[in-house]
mmCIF file of C-alpha atoms and ligand atoms in Angstrom:
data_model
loop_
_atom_site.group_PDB
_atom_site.id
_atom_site.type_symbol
_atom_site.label_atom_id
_atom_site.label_comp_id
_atom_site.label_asym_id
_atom_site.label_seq_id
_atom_site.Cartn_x
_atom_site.Cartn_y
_atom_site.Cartn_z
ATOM 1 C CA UNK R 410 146.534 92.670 90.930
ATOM 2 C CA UNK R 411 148.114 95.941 92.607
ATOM 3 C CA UNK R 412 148.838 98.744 90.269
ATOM 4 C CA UNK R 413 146.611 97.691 87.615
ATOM 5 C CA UNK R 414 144.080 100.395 86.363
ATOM 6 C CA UNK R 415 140.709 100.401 88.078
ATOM 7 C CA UNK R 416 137.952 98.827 85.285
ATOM 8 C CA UNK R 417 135.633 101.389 84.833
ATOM 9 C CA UNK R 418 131.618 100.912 82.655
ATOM 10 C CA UNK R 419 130.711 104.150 81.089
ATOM 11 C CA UNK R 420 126.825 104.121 81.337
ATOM 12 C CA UNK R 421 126.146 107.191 78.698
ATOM 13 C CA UNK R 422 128.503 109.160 75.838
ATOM 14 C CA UNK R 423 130.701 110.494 78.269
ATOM 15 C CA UNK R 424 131.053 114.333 77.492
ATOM 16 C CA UNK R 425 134.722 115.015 75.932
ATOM 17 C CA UNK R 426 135.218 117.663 79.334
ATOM 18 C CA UNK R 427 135.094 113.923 81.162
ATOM 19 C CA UNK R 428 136.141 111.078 78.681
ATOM 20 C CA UNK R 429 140.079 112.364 78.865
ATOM 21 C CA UNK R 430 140.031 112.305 82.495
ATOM 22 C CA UNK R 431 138.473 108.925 83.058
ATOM 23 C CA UNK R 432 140.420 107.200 80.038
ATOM 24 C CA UNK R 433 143.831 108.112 81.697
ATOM 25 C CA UNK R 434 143.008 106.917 85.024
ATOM 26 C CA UNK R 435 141.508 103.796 84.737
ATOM 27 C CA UNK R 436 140.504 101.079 82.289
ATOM 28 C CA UNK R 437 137.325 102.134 80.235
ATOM 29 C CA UNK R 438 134.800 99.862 78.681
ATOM 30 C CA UNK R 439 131.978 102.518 76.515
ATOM 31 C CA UNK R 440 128.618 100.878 77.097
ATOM 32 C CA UNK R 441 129.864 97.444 76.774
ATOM 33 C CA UNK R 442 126.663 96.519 78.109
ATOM 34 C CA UNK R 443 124.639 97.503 75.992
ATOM 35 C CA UNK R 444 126.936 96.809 72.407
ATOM 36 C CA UNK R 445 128.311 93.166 73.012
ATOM 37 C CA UNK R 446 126.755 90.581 75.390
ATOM 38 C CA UNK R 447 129.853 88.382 75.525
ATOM 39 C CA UNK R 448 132.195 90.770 75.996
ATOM 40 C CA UNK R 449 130.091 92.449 78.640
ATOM 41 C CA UNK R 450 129.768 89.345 80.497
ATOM 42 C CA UNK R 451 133.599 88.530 80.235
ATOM 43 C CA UNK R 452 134.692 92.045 82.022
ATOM 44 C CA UNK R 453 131.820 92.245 84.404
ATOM 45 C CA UNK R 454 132.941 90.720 87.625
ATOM 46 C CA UNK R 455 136.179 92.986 87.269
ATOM 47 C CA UNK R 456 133.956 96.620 86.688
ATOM 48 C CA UNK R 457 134.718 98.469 90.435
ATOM 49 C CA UNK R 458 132.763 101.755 88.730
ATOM 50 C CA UNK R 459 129.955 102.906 86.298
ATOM 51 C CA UNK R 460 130.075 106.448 85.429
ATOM 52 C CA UNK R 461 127.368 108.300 83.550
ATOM 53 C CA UNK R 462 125.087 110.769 82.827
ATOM 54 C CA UNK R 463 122.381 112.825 85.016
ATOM 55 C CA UNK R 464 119.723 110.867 82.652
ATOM 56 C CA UNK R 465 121.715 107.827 82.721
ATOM 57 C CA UNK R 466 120.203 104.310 83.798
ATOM 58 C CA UNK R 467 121.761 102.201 86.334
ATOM 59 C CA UNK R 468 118.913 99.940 87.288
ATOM 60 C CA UNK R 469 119.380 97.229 90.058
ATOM 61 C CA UNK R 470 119.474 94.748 86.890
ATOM 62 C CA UNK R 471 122.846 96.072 86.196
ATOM 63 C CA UNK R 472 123.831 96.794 89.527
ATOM 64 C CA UNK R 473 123.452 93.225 90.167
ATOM 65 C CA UNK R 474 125.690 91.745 87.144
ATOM 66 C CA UNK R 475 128.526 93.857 89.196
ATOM 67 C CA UNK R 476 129.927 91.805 91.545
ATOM 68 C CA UNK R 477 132.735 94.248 92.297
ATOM 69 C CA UNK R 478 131.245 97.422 91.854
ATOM 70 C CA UNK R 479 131.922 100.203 94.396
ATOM 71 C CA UNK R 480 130.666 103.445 93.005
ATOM 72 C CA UNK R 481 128.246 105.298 90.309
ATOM 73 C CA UNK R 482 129.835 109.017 89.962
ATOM 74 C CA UNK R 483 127.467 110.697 87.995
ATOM 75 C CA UNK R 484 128.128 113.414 86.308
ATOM 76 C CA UNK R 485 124.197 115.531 86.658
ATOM 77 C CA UNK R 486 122.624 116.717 89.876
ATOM 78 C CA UNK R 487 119.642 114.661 88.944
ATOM 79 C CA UNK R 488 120.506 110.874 89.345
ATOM 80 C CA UNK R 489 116.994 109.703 89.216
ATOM 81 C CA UNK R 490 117.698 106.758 86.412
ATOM 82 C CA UNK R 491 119.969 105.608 89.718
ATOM 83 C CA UNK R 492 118.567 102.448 91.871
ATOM 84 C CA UNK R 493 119.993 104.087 94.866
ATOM 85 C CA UNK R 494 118.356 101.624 97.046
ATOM 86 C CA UNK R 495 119.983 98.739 95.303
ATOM 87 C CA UNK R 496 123.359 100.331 95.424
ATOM 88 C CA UNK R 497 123.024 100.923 99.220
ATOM 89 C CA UNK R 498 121.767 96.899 99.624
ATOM 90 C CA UNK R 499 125.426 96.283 97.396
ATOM 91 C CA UNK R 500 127.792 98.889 98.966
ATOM 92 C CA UNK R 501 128.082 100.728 96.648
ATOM 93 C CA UNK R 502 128.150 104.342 96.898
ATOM 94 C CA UNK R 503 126.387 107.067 94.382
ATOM 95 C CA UNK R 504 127.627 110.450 93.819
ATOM 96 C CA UNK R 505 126.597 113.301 91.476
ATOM 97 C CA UNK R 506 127.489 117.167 90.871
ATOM 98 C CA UNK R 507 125.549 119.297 92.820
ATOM 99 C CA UNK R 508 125.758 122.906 93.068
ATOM 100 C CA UNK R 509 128.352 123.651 90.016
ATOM 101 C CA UNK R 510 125.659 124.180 87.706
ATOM 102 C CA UNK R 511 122.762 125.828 90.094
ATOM 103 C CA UNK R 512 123.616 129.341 88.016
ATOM 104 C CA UNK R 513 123.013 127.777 84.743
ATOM 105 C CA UNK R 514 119.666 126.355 85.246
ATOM 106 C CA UNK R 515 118.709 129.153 87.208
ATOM 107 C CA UNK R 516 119.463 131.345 84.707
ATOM 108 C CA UNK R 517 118.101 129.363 82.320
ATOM 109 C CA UNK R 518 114.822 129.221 83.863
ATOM 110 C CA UNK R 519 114.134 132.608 83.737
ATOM 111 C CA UNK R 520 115.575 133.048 80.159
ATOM 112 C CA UNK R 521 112.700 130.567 79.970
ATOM 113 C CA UNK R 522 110.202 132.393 81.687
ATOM 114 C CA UNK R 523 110.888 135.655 79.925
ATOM 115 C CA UNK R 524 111.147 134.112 76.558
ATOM 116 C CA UNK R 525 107.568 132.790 77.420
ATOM 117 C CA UNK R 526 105.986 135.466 78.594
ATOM 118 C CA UNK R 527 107.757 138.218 75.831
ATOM 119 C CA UNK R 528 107.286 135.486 73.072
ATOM 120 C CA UNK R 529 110.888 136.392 72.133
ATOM 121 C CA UNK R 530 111.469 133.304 69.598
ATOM 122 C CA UNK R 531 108.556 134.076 67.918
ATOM 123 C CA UNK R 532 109.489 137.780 67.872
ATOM 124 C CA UNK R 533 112.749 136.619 65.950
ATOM 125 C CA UNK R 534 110.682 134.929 63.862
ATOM 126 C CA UNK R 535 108.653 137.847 63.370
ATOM 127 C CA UNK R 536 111.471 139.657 61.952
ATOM 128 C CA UNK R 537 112.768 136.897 60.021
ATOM 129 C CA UNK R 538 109.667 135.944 58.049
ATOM 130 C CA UNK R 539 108.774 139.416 57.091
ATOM 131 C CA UNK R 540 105.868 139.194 59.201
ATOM 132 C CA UNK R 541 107.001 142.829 60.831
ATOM 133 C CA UNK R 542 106.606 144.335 57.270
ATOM 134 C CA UNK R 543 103.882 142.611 56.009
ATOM 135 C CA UNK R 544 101.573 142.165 59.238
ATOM 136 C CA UNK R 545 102.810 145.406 61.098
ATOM 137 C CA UNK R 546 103.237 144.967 65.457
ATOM 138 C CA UNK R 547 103.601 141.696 67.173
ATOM 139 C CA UNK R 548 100.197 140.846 69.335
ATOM 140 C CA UNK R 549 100.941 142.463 72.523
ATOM 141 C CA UNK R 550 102.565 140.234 74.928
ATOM 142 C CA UNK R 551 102.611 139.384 78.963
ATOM 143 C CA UNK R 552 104.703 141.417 81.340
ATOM 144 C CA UNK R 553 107.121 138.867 83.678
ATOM 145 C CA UNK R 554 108.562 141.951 86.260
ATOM 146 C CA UNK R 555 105.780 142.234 89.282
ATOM 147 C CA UNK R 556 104.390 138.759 88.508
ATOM 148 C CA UNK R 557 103.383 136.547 90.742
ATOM 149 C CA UNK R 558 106.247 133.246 90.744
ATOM 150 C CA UNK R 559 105.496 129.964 92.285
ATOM 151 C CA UNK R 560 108.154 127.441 92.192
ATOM 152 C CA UNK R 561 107.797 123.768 92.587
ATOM 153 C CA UNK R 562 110.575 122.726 94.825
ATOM 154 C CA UNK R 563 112.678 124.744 96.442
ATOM 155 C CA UNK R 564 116.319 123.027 96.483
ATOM 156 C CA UNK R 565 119.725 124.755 95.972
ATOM 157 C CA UNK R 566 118.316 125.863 92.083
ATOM 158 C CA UNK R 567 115.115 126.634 93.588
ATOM 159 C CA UNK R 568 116.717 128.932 95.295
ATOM 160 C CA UNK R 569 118.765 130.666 93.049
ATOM 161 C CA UNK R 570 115.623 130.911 90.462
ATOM 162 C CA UNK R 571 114.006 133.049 93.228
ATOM 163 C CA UNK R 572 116.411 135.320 93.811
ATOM 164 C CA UNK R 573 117.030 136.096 90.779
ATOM 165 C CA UNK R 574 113.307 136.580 90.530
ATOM 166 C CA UNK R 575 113.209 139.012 93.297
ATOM 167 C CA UNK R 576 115.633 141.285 90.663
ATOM 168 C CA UNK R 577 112.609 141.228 88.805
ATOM 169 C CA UNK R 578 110.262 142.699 91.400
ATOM 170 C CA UNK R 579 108.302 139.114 91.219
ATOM 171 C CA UNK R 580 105.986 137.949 94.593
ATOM 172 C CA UNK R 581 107.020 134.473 94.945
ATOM 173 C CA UNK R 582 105.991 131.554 96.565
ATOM 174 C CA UNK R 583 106.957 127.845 96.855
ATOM 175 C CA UNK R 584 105.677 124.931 97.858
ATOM 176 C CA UNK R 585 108.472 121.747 98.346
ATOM 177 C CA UNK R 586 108.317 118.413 100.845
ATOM 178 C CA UNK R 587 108.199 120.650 104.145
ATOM 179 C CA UNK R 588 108.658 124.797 104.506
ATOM 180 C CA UNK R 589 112.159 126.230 104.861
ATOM 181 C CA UNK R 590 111.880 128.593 107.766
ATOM 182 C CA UNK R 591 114.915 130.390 107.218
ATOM 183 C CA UNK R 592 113.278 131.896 103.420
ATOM 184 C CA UNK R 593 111.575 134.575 103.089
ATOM 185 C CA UNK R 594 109.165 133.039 100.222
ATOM 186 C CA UNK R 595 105.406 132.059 101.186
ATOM 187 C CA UNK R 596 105.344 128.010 101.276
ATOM 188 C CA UNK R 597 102.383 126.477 100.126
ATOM 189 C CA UNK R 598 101.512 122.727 100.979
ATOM 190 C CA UNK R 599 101.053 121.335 97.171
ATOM 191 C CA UNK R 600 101.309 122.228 93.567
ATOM 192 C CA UNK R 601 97.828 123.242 93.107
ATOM 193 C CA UNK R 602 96.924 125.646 95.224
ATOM 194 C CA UNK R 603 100.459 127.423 94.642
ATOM 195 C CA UNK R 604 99.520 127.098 90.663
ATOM 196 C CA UNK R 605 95.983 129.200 91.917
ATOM 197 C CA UNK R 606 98.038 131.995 93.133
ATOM 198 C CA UNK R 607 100.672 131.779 89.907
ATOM 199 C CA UNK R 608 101.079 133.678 86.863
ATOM 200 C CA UNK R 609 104.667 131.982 86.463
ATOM 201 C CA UNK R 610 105.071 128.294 87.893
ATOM 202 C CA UNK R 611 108.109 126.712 87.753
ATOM 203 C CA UNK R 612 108.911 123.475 88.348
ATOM 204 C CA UNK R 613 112.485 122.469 89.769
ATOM 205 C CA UNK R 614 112.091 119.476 91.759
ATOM 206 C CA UNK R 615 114.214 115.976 91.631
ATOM 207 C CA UNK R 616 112.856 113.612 89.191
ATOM 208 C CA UNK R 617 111.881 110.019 90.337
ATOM 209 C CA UNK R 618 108.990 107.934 91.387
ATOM 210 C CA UNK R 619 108.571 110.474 94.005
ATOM 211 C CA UNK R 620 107.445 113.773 91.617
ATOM 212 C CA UNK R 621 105.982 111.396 88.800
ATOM 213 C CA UNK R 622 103.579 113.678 87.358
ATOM 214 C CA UNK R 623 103.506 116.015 89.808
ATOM 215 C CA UNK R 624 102.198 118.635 87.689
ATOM 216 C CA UNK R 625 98.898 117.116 86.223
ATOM 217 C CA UNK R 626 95.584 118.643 84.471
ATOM 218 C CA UNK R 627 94.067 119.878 87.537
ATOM 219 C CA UNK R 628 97.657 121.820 88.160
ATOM 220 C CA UNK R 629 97.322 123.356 85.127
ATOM 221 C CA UNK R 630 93.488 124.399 85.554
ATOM 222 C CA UNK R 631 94.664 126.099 88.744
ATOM 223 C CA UNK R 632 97.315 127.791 86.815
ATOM 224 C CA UNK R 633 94.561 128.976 84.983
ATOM 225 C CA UNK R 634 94.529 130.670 81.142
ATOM 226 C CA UNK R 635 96.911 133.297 82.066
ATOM 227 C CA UNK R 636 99.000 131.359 83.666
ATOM 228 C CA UNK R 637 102.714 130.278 82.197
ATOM 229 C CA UNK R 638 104.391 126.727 83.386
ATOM 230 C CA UNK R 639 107.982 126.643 82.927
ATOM 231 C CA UNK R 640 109.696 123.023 83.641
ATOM 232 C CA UNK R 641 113.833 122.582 84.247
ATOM 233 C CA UNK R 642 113.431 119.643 86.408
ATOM 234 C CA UNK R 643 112.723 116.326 84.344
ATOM 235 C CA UNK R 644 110.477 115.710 81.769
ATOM 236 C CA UNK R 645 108.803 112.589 84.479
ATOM 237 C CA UNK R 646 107.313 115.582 86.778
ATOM 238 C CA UNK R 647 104.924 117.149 84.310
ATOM 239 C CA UNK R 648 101.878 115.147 83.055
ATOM 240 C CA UNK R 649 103.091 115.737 79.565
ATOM 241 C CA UNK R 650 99.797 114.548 77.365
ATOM 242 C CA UNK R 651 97.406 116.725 79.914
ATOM 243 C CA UNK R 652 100.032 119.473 79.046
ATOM 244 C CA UNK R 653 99.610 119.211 75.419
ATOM 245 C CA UNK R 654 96.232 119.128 75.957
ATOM 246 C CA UNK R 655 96.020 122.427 78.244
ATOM 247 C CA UNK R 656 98.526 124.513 75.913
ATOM 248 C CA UNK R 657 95.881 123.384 72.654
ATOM 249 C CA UNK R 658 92.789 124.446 74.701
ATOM 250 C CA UNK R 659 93.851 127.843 76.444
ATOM 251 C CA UNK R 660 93.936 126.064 79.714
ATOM 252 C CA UNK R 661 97.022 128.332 80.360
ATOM 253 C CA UNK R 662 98.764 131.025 78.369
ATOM 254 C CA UNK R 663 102.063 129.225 77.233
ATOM 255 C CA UNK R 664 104.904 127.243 78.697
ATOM 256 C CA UNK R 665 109.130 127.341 78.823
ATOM 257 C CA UNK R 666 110.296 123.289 78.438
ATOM 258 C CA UNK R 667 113.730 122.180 78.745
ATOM 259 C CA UNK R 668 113.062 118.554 79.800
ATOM 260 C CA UNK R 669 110.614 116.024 77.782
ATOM 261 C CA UNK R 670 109.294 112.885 79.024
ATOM 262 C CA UNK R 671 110.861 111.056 76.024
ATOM 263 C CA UNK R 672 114.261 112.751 75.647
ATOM 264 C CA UNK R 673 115.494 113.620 72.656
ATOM 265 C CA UNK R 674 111.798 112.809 71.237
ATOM 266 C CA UNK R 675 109.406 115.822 71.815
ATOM 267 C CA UNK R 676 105.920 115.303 70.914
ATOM 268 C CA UNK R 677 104.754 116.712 67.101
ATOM 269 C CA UNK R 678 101.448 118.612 68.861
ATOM 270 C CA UNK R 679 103.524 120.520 70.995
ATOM 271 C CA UNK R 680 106.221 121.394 68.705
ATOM 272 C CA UNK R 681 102.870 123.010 66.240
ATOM 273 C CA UNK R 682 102.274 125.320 69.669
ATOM 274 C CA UNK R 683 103.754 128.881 68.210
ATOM 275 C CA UNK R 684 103.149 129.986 72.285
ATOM 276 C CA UNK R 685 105.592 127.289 73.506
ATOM 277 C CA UNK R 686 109.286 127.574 73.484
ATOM 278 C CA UNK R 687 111.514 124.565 73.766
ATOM 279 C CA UNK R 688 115.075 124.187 74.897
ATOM 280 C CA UNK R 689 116.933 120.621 74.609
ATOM 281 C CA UNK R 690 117.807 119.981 78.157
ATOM 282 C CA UNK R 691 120.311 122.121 78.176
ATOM 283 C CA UNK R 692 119.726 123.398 81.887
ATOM 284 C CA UNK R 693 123.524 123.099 82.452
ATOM 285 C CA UNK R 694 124.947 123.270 78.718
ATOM 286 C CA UNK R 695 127.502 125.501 79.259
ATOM 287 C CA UNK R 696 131.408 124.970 78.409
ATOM 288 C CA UNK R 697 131.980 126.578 81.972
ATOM 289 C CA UNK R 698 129.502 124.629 83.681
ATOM 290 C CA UNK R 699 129.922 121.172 82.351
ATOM 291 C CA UNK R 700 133.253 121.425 82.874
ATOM 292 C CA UNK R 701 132.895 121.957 86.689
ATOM 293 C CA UNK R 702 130.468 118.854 86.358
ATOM 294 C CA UNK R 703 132.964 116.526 84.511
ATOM 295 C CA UNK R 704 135.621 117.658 87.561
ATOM 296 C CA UNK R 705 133.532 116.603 90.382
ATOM 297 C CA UNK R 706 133.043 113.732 88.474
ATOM 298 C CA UNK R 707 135.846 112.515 87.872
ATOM 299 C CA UNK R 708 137.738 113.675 91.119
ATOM 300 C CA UNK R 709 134.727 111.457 93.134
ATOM 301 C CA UNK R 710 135.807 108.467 91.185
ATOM 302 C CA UNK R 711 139.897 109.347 91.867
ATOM 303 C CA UNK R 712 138.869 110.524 95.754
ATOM 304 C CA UNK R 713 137.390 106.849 95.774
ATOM 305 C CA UNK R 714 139.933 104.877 94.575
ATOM 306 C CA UNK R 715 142.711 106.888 96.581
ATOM 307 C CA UNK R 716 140.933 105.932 99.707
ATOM 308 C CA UNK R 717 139.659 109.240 100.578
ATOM 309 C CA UNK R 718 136.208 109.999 100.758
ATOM 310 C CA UNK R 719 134.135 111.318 98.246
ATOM 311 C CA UNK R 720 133.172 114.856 97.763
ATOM 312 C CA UNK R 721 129.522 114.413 96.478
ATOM 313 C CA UNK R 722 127.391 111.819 97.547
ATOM 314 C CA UNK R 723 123.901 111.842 97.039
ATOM 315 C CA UNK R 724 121.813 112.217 100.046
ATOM 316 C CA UNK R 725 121.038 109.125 100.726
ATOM 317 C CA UNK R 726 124.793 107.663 100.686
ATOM 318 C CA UNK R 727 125.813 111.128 102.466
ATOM 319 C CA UNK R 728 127.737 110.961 105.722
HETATM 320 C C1 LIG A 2091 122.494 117.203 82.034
HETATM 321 C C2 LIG A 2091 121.025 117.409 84.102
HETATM 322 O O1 LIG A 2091 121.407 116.682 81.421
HETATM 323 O O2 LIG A 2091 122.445 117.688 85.952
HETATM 324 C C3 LIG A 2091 121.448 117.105 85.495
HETATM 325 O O3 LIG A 2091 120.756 116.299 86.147
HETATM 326 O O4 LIG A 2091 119.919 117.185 83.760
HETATM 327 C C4 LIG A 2091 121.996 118.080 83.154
HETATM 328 O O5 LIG A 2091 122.996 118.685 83.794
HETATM 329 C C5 LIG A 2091 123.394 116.037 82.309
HETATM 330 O O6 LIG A 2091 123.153 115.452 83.535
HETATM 331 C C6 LIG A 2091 124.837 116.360 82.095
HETATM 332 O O7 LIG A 2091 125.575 115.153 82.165
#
């Protein structure tokens, strides 16, 4: 019927920068799909969009139970829980929020690196404990400035990690699907032989099927036992039991983690690391930030329904 509010399947907890937005313009069901069967099944032929998170699931399983579904806005750059393919074979067009948040998980990344190399949490904890009067100096620690960084993928964040590592005198390198001409970084073809010319590798590539495990135990040997790994990317791209493994043996120095293969569950062994810090995926966890994100979000879902088109696609529904 004309006029009536859009029906609308929120996929994830949709952040309170987003939930206002979405519940004014359109009719909201909260992860019916997942709470009540019946119910589910009585509004799905009516649901015209899903909206969720960058770590949200939206398999072709779902897709399919959507007879009238038009778009997935989603609020993340990374949409990798998205069957894009089976949205393209239904019409249905994916977008995310790209760019809006490259400055946070840059900076974040070399917060990251830096807290890694300078042990900084375990300097506060230093402090804290009493360890500064009792035990005297922290160990020495590893200088980041004039280091060589290699960075594993080398999108818009990829980017802005690098220049912000060239304010830090680092030699950096990259290594991504094909070379970009136009930077003035040295590309090298894979992960491993950048890792062998490394002290800092960073990984910033799209997860997926594509990067599964991209950074695996013979990675990390190349990174070699002075070598520190730092991953804002997805928790899918690093091998994360070979990682363990490596950080317990010396295989390399230490490690920076925002992302976990088993979000919000990080393993126990790598917690005991004192040489590892860990962030909880908050590449883009700013007020400022995610509420840029919620925006696009939201104003793909109202461009949409207004007739216009979108402002984000992903790539592969991109005109
Ligand atoms: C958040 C992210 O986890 O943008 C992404 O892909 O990983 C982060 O920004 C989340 O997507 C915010 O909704």
């Amino acid at each position: 019927m004309t006029g009536q509010k859009p029906e609308v399947l929120a996929v994830a907890k949709l952040s309170p920068l987003l939930l206002p937005q979405v519940e004014a313009a359109f009719t909201l069901h909260d992860r019916l799909h997942e709470s009540d069967a019946a119910a589910f099944a009585a509004i799905a032929p009516r649901i015209r969009a899903v909206v969720g998170s960058g770590e949200s699931k939206v398999p072709a399983a779902l897709i399919e139970r959507l007879p009238a579904l038009e778009i997935v806005s989603i609020m993340g750059v990374g949409y990798d829980g998205v069957d894009v393919a089976s949205a393209k074979e239904h019409g249905v067009m994916v977008t995310h929020t790209p760019n809006v948040l490259n400055d946070d998980v840059a900076d974040l990344a070399l917060g990251l690196m830096l807290s890694a190399a300078r042990q900084l949490p375990a300097a506060d904890r230093w402090v804290r404990g009493g360890d500064w009067v009792q035990r005297g100096p922290m160990p020495l620690a590893r200088k980041m400035s004039g280091a060589r960084l290699g960075i594993v993928g080398m999108g818009r964040i990829g980017q802005a990690i690098a220049q912000r590592a060239a304010g830090f005198g680092m030699a950096i390198a990259y290594t991504a699907r094909s070379a970009k001409a136009a930077l003035p970084y040295r590309y090298l073809p894979d992960a491993r032989s950048l890792a062998a010319e490394s002290d800092f590798l960073v990984v910033i590539t799209p997860g997926g099927a594509g990067t599964r495990k991209l950074i695996d135990a013979a990675v990390l040997e190349a990174l070699g036992p002075q070598g520190i790994l730092v991953n804002v990317a997805r928790g899918s791209v690093i091998d994360e039991a070979a990682l363990v493994d490596a950080l317990e043996r010396g295989v390399i120095a230490g490690a920076g983690l925002d992302v976990f293969e088993n979000e919000p569950h990080v393993p126990e062994r790598l917690k005991a690391l004192p040489h590892v810090v860990l962030a909880p995926h908050i590449g883009s966890a700013t007020g400022q930030t995610r509420q840029a994100m919620a925006d696009l979000a939201f104003q793909n879902l109202h461009a949409h329904f207004a007739g216009q088109a979108v402002l984000t696609p992903v790539p592969e529904c991109g005109s």
